[in-house]
JSON list of C-alpha atoms and ligand atoms in Angstrom, two decimals:
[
{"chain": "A", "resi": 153, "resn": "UNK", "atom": "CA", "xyz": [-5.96, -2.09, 6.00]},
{"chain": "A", "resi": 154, "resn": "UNK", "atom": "CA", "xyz": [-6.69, -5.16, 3.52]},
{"chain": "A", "resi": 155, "resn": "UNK", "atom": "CA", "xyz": [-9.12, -4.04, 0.40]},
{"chain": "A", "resi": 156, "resn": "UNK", "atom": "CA", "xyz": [-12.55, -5.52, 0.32]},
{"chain": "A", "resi": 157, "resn": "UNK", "atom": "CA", "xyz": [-14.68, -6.27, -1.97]},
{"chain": "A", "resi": 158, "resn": "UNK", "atom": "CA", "xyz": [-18.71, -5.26, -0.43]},
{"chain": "A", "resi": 159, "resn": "UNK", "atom": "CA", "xyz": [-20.42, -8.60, -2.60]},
{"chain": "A", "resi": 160, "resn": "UNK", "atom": "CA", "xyz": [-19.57, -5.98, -5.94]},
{"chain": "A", "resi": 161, "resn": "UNK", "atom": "CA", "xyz": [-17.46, -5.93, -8.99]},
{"chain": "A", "resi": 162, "resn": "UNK", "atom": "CA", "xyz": [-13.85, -4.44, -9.28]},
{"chain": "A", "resi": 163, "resn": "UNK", "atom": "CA", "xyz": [-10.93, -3.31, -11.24]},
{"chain": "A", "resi": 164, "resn": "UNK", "atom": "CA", "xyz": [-8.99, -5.37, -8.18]},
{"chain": "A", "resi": 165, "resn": "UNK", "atom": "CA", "xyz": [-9.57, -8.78, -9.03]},
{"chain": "A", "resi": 166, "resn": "UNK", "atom": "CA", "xyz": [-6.56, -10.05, -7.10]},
{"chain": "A", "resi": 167, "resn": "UNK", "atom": "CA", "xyz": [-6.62, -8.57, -3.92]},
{"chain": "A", "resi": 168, "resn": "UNK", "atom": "CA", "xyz": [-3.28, -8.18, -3.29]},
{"chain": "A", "resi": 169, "resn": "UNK", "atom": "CA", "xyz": [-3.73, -5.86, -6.10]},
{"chain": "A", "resi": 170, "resn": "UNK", "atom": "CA", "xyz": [-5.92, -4.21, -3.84]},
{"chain": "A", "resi": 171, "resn": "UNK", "atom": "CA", "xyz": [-4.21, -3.89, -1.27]},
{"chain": "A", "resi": 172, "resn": "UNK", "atom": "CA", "xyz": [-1.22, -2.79, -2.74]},
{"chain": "A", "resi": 173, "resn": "UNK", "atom": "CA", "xyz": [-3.29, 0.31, -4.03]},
{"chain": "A", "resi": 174, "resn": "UNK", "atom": "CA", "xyz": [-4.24, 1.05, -0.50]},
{"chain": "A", "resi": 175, "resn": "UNK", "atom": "CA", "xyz": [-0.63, 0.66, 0.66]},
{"chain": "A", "resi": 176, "resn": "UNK", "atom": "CA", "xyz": [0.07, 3.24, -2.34]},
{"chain": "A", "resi": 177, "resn": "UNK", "atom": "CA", "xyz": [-2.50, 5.56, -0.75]},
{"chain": "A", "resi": 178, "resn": "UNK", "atom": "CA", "xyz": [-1.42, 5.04, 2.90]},
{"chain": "A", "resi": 179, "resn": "UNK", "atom": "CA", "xyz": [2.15, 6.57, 2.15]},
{"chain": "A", "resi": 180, "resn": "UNK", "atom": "CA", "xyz": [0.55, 9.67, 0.55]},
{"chain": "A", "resi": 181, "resn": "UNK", "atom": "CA", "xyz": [-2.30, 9.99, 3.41]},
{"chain": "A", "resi": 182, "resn": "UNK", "atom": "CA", "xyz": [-4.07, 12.55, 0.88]},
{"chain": "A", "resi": 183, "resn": "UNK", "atom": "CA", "xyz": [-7.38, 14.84, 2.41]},
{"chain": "A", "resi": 184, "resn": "UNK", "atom": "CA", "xyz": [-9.23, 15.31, -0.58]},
{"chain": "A", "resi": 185, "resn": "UNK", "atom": "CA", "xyz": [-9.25, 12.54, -3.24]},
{"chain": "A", "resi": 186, "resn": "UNK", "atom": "CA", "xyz": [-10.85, 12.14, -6.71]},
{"chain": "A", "resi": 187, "resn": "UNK", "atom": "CA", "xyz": [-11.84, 9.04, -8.38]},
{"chain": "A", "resi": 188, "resn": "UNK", "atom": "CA", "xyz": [-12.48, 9.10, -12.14]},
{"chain": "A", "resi": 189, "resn": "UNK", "atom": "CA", "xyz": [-14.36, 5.58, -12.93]},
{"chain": "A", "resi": 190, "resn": "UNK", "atom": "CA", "xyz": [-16.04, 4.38, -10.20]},
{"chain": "A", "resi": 191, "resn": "UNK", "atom": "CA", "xyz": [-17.97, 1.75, -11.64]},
{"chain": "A", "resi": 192, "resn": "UNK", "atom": "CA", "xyz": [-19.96, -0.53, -8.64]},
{"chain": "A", "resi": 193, "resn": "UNK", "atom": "CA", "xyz": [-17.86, 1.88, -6.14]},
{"chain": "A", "resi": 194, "resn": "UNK", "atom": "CA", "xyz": [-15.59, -0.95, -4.24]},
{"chain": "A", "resi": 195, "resn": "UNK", "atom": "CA", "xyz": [-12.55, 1.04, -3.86]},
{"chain": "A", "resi": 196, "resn": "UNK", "atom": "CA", "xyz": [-13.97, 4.05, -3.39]},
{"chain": "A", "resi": 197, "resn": "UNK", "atom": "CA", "xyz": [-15.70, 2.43, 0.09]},
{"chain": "A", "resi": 198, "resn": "UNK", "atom": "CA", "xyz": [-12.13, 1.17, 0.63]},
{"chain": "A", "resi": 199, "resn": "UNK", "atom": "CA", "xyz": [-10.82, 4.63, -0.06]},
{"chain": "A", "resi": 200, "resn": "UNK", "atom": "CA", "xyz": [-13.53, 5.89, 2.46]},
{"chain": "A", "resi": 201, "resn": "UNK", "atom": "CA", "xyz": [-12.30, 3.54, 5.42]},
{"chain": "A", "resi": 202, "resn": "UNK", "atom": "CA", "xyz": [-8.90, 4.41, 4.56]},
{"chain": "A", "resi": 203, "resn": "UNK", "atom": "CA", "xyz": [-8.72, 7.95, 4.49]},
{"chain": "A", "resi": 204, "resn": "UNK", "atom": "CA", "xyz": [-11.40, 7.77, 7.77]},
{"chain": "A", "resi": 205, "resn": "UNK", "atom": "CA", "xyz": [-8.97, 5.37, 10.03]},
{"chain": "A", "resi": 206, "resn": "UNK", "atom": "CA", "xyz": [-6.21, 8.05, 8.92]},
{"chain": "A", "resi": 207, "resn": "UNK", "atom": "CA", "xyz": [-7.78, 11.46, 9.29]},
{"chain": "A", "resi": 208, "resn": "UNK", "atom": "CA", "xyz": [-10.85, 10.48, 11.16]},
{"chain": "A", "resi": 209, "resn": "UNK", "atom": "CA", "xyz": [-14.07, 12.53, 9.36]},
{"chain": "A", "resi": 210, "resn": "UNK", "atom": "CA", "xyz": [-12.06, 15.26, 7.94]},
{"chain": "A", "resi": 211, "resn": "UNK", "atom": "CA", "xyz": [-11.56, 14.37, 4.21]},
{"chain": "A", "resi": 212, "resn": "UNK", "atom": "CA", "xyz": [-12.90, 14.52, 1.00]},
{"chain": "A", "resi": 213, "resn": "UNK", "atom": "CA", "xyz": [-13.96, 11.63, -1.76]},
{"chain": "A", "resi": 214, "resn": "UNK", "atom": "CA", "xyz": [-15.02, 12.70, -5.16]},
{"chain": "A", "resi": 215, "resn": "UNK", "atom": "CA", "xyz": [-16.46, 10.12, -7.51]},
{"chain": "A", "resi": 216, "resn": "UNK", "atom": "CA", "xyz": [-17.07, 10.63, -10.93]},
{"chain": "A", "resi": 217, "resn": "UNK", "atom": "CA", "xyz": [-18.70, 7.72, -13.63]},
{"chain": "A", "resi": 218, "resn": "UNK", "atom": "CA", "xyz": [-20.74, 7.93, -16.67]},
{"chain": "A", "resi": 219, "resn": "UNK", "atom": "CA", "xyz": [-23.05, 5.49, -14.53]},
{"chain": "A", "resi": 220, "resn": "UNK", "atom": "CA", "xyz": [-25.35, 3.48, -17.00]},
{"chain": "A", "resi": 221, "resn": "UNK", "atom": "CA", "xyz": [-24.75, 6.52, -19.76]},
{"chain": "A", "resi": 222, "resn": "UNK", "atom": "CA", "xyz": [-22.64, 4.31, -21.39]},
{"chain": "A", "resi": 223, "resn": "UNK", "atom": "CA", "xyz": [-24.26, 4.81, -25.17]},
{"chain": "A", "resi": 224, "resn": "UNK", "atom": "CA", "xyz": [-22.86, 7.95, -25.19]},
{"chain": "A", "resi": 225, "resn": "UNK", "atom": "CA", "xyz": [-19.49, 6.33, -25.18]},
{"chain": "A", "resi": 226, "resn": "UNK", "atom": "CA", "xyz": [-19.82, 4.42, -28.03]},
{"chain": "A", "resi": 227, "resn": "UNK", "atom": "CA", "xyz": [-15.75, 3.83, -28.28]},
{"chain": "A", "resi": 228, "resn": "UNK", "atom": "CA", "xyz": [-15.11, 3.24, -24.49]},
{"chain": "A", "resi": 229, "resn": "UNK", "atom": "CA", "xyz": [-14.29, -0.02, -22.76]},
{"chain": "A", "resi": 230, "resn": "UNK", "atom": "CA", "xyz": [-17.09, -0.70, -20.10]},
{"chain": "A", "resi": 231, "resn": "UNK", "atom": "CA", "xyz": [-16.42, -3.49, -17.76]},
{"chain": "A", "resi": 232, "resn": "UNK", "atom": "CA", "xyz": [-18.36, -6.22, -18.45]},
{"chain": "A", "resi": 233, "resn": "UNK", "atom": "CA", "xyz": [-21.75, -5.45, -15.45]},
{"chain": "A", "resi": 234, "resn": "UNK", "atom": "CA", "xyz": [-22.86, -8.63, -15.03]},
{"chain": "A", "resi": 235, "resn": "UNK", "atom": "CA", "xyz": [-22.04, -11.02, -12.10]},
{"chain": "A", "resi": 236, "resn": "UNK", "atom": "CA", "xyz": [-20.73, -14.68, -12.73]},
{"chain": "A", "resi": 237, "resn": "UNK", "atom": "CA", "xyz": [-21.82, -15.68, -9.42]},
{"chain": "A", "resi": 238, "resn": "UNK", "atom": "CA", "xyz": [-25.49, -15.65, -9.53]},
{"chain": "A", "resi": 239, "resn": "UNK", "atom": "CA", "xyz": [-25.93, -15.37, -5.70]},
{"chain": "A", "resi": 240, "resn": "UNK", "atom": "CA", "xyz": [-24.85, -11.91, -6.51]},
{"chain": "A", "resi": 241, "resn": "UNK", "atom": "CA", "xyz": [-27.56, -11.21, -9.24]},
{"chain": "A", "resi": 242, "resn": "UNK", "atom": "CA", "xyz": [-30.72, -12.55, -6.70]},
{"chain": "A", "resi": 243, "resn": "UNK", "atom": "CA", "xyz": [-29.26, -10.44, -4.66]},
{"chain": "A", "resi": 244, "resn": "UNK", "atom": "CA", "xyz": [-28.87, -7.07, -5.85]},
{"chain": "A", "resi": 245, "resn": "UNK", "atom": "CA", "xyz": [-32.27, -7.69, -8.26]},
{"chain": "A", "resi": 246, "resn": "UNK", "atom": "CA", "xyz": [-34.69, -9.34, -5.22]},
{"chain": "A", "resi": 247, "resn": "UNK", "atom": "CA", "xyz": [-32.79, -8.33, -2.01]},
{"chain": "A", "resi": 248, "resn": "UNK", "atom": "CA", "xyz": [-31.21, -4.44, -2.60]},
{"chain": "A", "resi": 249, "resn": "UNK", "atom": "CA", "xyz": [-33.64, -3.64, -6.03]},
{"chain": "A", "resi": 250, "resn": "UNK", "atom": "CA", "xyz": [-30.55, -2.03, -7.05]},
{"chain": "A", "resi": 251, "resn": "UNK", "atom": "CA", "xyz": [-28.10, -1.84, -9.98]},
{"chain": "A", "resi": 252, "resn": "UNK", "atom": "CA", "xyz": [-24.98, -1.45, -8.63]},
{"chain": "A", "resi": 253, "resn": "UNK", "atom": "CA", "xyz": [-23.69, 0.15, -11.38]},
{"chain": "A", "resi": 254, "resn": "UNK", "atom": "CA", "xyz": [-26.09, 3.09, -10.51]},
{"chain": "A", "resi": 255, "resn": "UNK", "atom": "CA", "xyz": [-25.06, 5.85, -8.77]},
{"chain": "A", "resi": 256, "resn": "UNK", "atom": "CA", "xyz": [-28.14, 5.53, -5.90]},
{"chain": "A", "resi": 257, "resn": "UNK", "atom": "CA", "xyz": [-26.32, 2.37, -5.29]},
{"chain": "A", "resi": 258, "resn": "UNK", "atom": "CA", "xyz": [-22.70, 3.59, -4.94]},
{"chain": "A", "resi": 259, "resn": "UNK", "atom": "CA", "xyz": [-24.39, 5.88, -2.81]},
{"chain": "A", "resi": 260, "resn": "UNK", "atom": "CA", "xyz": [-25.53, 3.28, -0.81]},
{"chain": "A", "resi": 261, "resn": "UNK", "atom": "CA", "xyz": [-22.39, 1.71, -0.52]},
{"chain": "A", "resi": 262, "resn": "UNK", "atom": "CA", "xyz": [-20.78, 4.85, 0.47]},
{"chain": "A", "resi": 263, "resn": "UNK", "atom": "CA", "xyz": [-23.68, 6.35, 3.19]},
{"chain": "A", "resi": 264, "resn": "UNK", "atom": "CA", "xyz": [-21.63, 5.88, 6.12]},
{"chain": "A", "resi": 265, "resn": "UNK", "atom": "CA", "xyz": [-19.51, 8.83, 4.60]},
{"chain": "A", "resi": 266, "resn": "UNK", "atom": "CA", "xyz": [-22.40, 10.72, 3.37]},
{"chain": "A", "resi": 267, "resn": "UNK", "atom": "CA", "xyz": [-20.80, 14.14, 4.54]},
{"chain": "A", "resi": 268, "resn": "UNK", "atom": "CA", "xyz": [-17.54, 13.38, 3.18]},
{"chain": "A", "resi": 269, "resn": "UNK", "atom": "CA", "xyz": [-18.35, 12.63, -0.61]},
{"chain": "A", "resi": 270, "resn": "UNK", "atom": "CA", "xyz": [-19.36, 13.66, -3.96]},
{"chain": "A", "resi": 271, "resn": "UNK", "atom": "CA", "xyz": [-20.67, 11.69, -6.47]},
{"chain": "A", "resi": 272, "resn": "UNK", "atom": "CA", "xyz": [-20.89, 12.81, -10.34]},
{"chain": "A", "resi": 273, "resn": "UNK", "atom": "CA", "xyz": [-22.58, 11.36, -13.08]},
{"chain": "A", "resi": 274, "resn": "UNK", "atom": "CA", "xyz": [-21.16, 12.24, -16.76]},
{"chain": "A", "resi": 275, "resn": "UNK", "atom": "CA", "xyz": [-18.42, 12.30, -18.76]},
{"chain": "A", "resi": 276, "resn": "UNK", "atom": "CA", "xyz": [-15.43, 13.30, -17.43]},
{"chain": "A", "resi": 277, "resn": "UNK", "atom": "CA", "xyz": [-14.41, 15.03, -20.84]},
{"chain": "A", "resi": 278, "resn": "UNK", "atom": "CA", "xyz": [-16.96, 17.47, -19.50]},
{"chain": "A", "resi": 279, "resn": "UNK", "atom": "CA", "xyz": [-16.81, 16.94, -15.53]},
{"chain": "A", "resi": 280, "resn": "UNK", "atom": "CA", "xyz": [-13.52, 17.52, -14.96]},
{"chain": "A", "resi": 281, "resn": "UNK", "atom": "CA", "xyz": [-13.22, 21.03, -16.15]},
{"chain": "A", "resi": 282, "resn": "UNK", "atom": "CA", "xyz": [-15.65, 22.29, -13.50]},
{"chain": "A", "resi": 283, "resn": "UNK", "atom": "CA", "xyz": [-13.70, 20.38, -10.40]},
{"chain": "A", "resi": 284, "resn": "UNK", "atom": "CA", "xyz": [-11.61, 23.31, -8.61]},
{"chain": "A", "resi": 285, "resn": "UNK", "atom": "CA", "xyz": [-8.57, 20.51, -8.71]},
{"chain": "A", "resi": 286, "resn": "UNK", "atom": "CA", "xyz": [-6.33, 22.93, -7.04]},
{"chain": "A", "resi": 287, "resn": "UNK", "atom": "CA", "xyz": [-8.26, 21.49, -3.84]},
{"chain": "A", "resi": 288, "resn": "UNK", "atom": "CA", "xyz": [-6.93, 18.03, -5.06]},
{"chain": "A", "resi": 289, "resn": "UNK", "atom": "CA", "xyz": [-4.23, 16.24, -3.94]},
{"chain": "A", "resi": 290, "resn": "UNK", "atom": "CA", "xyz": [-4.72, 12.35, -4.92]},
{"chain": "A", "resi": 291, "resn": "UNK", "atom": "CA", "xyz": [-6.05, 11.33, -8.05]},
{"chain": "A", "resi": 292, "resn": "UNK", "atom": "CA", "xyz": [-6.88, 7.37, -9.14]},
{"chain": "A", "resi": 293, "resn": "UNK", "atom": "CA", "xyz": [-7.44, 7.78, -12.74]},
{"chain": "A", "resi": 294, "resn": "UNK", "atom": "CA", "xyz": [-9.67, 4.57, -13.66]},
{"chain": "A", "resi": 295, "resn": "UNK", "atom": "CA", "xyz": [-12.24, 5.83, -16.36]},
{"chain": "A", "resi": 296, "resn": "UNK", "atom": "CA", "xyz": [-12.36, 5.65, -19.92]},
{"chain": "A", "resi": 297, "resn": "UNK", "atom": "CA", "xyz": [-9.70, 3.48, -21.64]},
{"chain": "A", "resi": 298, "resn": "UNK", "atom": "CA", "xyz": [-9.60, 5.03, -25.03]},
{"chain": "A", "resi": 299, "resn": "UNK", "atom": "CA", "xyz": [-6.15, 7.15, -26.08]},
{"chain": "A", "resi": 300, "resn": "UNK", "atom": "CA", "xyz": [-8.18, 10.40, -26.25]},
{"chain": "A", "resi": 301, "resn": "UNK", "atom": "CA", "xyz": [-10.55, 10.54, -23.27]},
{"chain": "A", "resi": 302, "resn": "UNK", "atom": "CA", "xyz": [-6.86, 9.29, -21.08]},
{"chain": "A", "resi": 303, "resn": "UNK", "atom": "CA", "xyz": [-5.11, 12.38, -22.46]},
{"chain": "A", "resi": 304, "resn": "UNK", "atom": "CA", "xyz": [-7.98, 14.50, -21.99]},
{"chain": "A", "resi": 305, "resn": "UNK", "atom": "CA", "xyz": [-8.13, 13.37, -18.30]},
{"chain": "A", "resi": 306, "resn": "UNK", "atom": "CA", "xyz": [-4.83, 13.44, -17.63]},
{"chain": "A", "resi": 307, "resn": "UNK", "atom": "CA", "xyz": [-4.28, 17.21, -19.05]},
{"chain": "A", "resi": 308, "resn": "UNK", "atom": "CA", "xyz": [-7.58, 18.02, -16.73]},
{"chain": "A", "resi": 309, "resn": "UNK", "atom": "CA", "xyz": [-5.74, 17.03, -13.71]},
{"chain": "A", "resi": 310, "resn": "UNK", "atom": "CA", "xyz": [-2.26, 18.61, -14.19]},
{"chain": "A", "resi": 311, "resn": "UNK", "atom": "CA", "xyz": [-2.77, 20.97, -11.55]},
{"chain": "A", "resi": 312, "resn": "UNK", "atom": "CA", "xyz": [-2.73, 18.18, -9.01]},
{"chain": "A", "resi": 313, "resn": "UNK", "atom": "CA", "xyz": [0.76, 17.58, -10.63]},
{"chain": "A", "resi": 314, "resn": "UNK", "atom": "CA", "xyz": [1.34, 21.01, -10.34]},
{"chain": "A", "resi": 315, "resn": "UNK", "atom": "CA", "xyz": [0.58, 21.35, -6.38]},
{"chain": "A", "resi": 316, "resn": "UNK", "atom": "CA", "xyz": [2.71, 18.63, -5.53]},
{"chain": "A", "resi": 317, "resn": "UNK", "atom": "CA", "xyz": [0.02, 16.15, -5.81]},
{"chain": "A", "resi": 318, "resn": "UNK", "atom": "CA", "xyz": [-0.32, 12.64, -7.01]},
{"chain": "A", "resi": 319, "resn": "UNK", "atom": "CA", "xyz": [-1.84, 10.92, -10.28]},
{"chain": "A", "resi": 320, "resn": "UNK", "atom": "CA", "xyz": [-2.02, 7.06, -9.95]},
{"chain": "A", "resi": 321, "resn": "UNK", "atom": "CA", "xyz": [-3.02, 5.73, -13.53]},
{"chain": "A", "resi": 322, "resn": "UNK", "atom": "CA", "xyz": [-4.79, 2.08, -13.65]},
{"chain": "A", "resi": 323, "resn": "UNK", "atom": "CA", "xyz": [-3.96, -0.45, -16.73]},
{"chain": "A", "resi": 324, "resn": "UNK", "atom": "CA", "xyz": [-0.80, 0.86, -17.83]},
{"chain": "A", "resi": 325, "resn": "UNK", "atom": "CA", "xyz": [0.01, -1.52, -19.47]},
{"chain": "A", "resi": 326, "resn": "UNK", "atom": "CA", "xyz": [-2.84, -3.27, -21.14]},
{"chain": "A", "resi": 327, "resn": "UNK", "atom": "CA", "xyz": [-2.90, -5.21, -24.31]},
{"chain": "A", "resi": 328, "resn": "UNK", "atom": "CA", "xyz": [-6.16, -4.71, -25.32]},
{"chain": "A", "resi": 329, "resn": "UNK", "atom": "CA", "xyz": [-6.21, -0.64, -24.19]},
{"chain": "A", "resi": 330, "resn": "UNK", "atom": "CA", "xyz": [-3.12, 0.36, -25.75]},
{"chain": "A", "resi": 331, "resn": "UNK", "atom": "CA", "xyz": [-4.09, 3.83, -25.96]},
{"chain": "A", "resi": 332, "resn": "UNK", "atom": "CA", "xyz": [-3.81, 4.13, -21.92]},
{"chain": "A", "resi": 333, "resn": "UNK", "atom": "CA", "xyz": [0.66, 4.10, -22.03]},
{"chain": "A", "resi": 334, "resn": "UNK", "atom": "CA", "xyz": [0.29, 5.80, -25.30]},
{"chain": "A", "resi": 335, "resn": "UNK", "atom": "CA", "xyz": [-1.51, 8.77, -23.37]},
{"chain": "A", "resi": 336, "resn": "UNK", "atom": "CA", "xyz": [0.64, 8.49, -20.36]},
{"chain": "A", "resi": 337, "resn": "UNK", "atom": "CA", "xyz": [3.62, 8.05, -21.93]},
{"chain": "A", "resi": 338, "resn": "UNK", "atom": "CA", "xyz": [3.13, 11.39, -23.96]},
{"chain": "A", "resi": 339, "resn": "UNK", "atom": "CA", "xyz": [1.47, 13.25, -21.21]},
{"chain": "A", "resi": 340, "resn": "UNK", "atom": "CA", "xyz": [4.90, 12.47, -19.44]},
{"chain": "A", "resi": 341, "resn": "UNK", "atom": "CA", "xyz": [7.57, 13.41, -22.05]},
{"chain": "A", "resi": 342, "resn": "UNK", "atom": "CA", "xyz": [5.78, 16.33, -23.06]},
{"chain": "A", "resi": 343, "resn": "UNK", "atom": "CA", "xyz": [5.33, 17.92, -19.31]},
{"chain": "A", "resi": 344, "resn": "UNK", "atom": "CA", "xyz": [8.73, 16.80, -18.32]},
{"chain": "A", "resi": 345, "resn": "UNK", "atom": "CA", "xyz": [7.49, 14.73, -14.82]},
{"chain": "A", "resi": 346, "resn": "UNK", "atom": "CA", "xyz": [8.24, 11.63, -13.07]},
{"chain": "A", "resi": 347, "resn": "UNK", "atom": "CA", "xyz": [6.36, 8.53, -13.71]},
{"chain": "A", "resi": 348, "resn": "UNK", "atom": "CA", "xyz": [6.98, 5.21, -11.87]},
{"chain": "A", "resi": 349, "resn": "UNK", "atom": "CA", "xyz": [5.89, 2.13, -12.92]},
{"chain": "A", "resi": 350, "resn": "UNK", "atom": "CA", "xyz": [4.76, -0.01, -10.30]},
{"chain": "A", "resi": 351, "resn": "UNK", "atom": "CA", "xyz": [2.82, -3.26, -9.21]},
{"chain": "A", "resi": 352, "resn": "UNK", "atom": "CA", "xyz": [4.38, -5.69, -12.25]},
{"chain": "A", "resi": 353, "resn": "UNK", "atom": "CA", "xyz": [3.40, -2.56, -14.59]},
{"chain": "A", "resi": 354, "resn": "UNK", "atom": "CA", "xyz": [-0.15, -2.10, -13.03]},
{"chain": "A", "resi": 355, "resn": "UNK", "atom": "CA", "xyz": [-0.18, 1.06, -12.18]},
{"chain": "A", "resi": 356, "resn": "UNK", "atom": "CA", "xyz": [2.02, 4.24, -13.74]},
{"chain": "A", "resi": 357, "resn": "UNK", "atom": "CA", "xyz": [2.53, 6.93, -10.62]},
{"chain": "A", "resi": 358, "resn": "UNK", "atom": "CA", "xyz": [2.67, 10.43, -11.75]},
{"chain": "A", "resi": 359, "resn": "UNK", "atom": "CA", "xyz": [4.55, 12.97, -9.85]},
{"chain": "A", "resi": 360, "resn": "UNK", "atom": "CA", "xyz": [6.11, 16.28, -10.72]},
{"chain": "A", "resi": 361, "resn": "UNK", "atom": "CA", "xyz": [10.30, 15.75, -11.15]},
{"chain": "B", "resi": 522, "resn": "SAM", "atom": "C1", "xyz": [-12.56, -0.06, -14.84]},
{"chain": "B", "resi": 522, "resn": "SAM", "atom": "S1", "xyz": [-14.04, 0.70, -14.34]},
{"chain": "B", "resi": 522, "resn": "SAM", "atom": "C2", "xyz": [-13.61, 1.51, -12.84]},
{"chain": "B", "resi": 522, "resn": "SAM", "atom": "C3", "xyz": [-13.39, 0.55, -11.71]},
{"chain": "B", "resi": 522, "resn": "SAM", "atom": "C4", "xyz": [-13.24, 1.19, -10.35]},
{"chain": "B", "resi": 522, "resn": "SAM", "atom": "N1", "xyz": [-12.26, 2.26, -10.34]},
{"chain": "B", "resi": 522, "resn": "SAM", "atom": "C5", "xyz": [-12.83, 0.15, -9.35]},
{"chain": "B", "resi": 522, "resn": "SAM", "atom": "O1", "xyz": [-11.72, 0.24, -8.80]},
{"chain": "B", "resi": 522, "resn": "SAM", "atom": "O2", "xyz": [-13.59, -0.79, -9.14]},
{"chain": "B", "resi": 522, "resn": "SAM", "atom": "C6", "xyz": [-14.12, 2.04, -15.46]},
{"chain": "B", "resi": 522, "resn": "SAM", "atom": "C7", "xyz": [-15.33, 2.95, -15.23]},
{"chain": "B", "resi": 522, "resn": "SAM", "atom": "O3", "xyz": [-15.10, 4.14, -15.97]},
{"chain": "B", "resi": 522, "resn": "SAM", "atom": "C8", "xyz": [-16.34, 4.61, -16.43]},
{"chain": "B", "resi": 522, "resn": "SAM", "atom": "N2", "xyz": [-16.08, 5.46, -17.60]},
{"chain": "B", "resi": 522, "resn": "SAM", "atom": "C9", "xyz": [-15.65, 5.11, -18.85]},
{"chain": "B", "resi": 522, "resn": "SAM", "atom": "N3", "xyz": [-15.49, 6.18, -19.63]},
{"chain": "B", "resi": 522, "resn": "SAM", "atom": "C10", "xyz": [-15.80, 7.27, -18.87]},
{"chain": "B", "resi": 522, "resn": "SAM", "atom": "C11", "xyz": [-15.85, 8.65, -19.11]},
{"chain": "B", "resi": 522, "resn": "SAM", "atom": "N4", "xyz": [-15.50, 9.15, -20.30]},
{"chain": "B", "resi": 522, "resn": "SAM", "atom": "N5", "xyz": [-16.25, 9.46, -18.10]},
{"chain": "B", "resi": 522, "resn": "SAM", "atom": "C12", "xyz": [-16.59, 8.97, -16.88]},
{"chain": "B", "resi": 522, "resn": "SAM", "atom": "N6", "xyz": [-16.56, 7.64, -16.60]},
{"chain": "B", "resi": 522, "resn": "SAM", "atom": "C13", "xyz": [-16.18, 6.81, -17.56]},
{"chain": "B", "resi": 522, "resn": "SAM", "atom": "C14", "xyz": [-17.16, 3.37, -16.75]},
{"chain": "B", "resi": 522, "resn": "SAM", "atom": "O4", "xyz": [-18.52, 3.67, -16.66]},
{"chain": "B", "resi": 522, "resn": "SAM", "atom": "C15", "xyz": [-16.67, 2.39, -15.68]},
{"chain": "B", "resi": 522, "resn": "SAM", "atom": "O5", "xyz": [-17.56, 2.35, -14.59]}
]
């Protein structure tokens, strides 16, 4: 399956990119998946088709995203919402009256899979301690970028990890959000697993050893 982008904004500029990440999921084939930072909500309608094709309607998205409540984040990296291509901005103002960085329009995106997902609006400093994540067995971790809130994530979802699950980290390695392989890198050493760096130091894949 090749990754598409639905007209909206992404982390997966280069689609390869993309569809490497889907490949990534493919060879895990997980049921129930969480997505922390879903922004305009492209891959998680590509996560959607995916885990459909492979397990037809029984599986299980969650999406979380502070979704517009971005003041409370003073310190966090939000990707830039506005479109370069003004097609794009006549059409989600006049056409859908939607901001797609709004979680009525991820919803939207995502209604063909209305029984299959879960959307959350807050901060996942607070949202991920009331997800039962032993029910979890794929995580794309794609939120905030700051060395703190990455950690705190990270140590939220370690009983994924724990059940033989999967943690697939975005920007591993990025210059300007350092604090992302700082986090991972400690989160690592200090609970003795496997990481693998992957897609030209994209992505950092999380395993237990
Ligand atoms: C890079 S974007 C996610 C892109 C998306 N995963 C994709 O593939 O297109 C990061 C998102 O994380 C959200 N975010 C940042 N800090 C957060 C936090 N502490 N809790 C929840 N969401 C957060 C932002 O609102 C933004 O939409």
């Amino acid at each position: 399956m090749r990754y598409k982008k639905y007209f909206r904004k992404t982390s997966f500029k280069q689609k390869d990119v993309g569809d490497f990440f889907l490949g990534e999921i493919q060879s895990k084939k997980p049921k129930v998946f969480l997505e922390v930072g879903v922004f305009h909500g492209v891959t998680a309608r590509n996560v959607c088709e995916l885990l459909n094709y492979i397990h037809g309607s029984d599986f299980r998205y969650i999406g979380l995203d502070l979704f517009n409540e971005s003041q409370e984040n003073v310190n966090e990296i939000i990707p830039n919402t506005k479109f370069n291509n003004p097609l794009k901005t006549i059409y989600f103002r006049f056409i859908k009256k939607q901001d797609p960085y709004s979680l009525e329009a991820v919803k939207d995106l995502l209604k063909k899979f209305k029984n299959n997902i879960s959307l959350l609006k807050g901060n996942s400093n607070t949202i991920l301690k009331q997800i039962d994540m032993t029910k979890i067995d794929y995580v794309f971790l794609d939120g905030g970028h700051d060395y703190p809130t990455v950690l705190n994530d990270l140590n939220n979802c370690i009983e994924v990890i724990n059940n033989n699950g999967t943690i697939l980290c975005d920007d591993y390695d990025l210059s300007y959000a350092p604090g992302v392989k700082k986090a991972i890198d400690e989160f690592v050493s200090s609970n003795k697993l496997k990481c693998q760096i992957i897609c030209n130091n994209r992505f950092a894949k999380i395993e237990k050893n």
